[in-house]
mmCIF file of C-alpha atoms in Angstrom:
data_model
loop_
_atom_site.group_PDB
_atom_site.id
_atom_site.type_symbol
_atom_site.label_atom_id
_atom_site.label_comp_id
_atom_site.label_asym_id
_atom_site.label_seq_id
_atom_site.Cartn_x
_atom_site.Cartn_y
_atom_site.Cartn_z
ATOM 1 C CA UNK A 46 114.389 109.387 90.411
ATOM 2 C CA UNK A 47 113.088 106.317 88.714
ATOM 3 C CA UNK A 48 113.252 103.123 90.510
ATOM 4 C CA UNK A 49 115.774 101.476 88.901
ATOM 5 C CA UNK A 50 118.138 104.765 89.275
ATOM 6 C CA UNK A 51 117.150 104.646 92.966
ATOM 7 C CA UNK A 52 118.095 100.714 93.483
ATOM 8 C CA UNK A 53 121.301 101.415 91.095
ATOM 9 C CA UNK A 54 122.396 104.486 93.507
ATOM 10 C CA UNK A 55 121.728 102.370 96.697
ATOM 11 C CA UNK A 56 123.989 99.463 95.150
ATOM 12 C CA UNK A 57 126.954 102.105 94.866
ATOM 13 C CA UNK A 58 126.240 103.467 98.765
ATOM 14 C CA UNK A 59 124.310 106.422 98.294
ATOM 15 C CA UNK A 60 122.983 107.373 101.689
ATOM 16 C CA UNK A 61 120.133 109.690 100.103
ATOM 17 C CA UNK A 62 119.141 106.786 97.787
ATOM 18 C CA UNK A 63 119.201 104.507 101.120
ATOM 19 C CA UNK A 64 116.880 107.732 103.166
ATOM 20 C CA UNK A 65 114.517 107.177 99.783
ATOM 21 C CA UNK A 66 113.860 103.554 100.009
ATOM 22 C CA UNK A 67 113.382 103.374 103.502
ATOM 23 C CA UNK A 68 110.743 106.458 102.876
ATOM 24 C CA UNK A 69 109.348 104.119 99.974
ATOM 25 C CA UNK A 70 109.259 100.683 101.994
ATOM 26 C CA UNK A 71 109.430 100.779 105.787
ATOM 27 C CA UNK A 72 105.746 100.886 106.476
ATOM 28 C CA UNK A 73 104.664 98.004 104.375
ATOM 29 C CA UNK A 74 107.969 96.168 105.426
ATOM 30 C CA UNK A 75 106.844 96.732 109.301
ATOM 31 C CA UNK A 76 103.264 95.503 108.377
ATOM 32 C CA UNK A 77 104.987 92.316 107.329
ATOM 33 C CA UNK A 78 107.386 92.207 110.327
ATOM 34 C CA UNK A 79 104.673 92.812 112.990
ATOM 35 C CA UNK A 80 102.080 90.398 111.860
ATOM 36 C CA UNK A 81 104.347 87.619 112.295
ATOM 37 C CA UNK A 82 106.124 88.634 115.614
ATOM 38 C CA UNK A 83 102.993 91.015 117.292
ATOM 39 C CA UNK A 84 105.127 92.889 119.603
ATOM 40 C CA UNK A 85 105.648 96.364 118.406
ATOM 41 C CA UNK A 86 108.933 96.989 119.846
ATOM 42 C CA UNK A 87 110.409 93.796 118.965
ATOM 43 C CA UNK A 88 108.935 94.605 115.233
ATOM 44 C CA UNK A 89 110.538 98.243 115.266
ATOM 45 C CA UNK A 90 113.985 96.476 116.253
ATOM 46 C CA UNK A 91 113.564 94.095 113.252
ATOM 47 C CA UNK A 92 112.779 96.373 110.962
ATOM 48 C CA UNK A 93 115.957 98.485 111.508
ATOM 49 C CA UNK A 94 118.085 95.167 111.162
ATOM 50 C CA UNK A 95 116.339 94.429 108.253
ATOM 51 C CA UNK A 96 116.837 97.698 106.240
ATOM 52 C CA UNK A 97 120.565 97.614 107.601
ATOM 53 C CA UNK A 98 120.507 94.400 105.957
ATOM 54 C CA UNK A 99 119.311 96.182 102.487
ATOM 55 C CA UNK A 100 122.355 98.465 103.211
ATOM 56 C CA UNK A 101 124.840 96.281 103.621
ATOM 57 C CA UNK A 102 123.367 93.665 100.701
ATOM 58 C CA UNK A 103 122.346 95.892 98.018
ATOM 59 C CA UNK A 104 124.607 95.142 96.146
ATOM 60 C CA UNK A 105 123.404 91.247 95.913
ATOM 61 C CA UNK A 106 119.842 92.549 94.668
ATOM 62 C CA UNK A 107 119.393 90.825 91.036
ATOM 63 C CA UNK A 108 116.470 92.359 89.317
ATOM 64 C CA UNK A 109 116.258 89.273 86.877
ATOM 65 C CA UNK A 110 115.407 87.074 90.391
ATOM 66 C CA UNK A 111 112.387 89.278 91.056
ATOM 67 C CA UNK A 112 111.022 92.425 91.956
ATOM 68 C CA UNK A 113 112.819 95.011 94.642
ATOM 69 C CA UNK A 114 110.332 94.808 96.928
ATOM 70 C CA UNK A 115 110.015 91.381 96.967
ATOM 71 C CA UNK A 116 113.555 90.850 98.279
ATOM 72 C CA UNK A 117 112.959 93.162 100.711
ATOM 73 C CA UNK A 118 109.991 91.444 101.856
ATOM 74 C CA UNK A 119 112.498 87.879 101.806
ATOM 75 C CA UNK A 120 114.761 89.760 103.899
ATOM 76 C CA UNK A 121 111.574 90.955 106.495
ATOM 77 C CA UNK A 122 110.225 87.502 106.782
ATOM 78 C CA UNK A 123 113.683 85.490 107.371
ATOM 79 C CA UNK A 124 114.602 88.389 109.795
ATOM 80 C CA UNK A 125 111.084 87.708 111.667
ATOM 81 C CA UNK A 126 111.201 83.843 111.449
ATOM 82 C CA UNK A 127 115.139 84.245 112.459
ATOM 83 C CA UNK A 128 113.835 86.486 115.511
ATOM 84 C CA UNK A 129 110.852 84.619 116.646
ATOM 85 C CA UNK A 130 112.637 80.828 116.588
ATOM 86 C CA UNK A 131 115.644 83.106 118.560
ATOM 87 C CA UNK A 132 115.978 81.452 122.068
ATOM 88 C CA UNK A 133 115.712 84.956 123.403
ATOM 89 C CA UNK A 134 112.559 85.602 122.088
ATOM 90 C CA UNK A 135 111.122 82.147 123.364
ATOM 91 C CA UNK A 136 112.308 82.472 127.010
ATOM 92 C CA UNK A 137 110.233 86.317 126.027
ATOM 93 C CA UNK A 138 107.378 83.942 124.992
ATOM 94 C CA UNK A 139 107.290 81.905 128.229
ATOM 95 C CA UNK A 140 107.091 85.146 130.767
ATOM 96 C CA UNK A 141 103.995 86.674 129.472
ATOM 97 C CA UNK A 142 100.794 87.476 131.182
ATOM 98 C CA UNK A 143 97.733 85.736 130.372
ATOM 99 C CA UNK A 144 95.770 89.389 128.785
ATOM 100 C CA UNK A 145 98.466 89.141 126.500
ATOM 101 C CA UNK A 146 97.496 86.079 124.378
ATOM 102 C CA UNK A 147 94.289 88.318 123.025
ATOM 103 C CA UNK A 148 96.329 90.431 121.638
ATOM 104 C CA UNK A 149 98.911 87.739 119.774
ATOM 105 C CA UNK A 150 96.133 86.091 118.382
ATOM 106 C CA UNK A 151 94.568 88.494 116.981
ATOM 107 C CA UNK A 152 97.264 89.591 115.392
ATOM 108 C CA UNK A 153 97.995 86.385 113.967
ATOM 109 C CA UNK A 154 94.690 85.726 112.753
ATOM 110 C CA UNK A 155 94.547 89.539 111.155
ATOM 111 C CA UNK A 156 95.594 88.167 107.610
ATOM 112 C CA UNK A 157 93.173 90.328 105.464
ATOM 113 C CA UNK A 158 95.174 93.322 107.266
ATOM 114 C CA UNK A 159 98.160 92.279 106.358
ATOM 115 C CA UNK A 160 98.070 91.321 102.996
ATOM 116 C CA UNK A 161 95.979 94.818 102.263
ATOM 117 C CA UNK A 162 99.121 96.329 104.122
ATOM 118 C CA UNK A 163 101.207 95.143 100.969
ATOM 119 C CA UNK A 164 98.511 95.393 98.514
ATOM 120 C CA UNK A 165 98.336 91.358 97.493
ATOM 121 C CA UNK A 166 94.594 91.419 98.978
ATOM 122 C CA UNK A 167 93.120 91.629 95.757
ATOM 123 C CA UNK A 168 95.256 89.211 94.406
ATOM 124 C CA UNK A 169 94.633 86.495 97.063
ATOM 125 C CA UNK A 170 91.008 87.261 97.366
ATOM 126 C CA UNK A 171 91.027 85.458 93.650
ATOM 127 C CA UNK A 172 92.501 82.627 94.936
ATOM 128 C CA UNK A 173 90.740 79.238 96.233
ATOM 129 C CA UNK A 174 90.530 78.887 100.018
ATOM 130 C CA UNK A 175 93.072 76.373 100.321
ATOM 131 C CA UNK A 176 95.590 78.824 98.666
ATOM 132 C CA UNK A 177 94.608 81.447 101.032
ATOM 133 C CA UNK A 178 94.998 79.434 104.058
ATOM 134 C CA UNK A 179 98.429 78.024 102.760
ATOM 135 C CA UNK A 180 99.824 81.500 102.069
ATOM 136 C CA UNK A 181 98.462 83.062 105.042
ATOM 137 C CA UNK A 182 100.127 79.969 107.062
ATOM 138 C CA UNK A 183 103.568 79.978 105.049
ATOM 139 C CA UNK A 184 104.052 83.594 104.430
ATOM 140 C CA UNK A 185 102.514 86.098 106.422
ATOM 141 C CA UNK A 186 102.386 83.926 109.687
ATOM 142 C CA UNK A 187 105.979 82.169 109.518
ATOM 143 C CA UNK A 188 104.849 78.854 109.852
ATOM 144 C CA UNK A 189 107.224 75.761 108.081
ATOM 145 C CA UNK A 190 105.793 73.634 106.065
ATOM 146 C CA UNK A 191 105.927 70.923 108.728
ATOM 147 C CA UNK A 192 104.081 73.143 110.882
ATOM 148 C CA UNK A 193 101.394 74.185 107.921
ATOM 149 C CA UNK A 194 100.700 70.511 107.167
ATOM 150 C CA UNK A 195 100.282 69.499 110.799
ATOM 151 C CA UNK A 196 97.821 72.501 111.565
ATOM 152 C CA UNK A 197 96.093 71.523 108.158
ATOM 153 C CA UNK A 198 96.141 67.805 108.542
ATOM 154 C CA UNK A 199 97.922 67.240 105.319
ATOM 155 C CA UNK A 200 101.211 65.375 104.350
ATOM 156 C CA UNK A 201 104.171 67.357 103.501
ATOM 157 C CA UNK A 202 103.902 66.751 99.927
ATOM 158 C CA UNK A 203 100.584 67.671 99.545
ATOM 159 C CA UNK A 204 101.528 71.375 101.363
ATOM 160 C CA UNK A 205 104.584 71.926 99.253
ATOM 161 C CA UNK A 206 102.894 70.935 96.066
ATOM 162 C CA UNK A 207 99.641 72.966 96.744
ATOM 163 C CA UNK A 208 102.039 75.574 97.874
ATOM 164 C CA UNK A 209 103.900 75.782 94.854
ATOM 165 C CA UNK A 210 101.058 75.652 92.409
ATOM 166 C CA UNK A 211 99.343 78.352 94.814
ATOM 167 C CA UNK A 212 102.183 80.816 94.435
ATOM 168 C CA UNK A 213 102.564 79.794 91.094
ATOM 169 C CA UNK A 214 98.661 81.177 90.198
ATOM 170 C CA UNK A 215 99.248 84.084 92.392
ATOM 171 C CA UNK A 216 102.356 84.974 90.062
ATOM 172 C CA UNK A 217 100.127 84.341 87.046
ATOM 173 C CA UNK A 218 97.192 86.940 88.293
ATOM 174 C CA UNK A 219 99.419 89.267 89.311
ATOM 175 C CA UNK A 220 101.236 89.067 86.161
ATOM 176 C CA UNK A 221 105.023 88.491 86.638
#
């Protein structure tokens, strides 16, 4: 079944067509999910919220807004951010033993990993440094873009301009 056919069946409840996309998507949406939280459990549980998400919203998928798996990947990142500024997940945060901060940095510092995981690695290896940083900040590590222009030392406008231009050349390599 061609992709469109697939997304088409999902938006009219098709529980097979649902089984296929979750086949299709799960492990790159995960990838995204777990380098921004770094707790695998936590990850797993926000994965399933997020594809009951795509179950329930399917039907608000507009293929002339973007790709398929791009709003999936909207829907991982907002569930992630959601999760990780959750109050529950802070109090989480404040409990943990010290051998545990190895671990969370390195997986927020993996970025090469996890834009590989999605296949944008080429894409962003193009890009200038600053565009890297940005995007690894913004997107793949949940940071605002209060938080990306205090850890970069910017003002706000210069993030969400460089930002925008940023994604705006990484739309024009990739070719959308």
């Amino acid at each position: 079944m061609q992709q469109d056919g697939l997304i088409l069946e999902l938006q009219k409840g098709n529980q097979k067509a649902f089984e296929r996309i979750y086949q299709l998507y799960s492990e790159s949406t995960y990838g995204i999910i777990f380098s921004i939280i770094g707790e695998k459990d936590i990850a797993e549980e926000v994965l399933q919220d997020v594809f009951m998400k795509i179950w329930e919203n399917a039907e608000s998928y507009d293929s002339t807004k973007g790709r398929f798996f791009t709003w999936i990947l909207n829907i991982a990142r907002n569930a992630s951010i959601d999760k990780i500024r959750s109050k529950s997940f802070k109090n989480k945060k404040q409990n943990l033993a010290a051998d545990n901060f190895v671990d969370i940095l390195e997986s927020k510092t993996n970025f090469s990993a996890t834009a590989d995981a999605i296949g944008l690695k080429k894409y962003i290896e193009i890009l200038k440094p600053v565009c890297k940083k940005l995007i690894d900040l913004l997107f793949f590590k949940g940071y605002t873009q209060q938080e990306t222009a205090e850890e970069l030392e910017m003002p706000l406008g210069t993030v969400k301009t460089r930002n925008r231009a940023c994604i705006n050349k990484l739309r024009e390599i990739v070719g959308n």
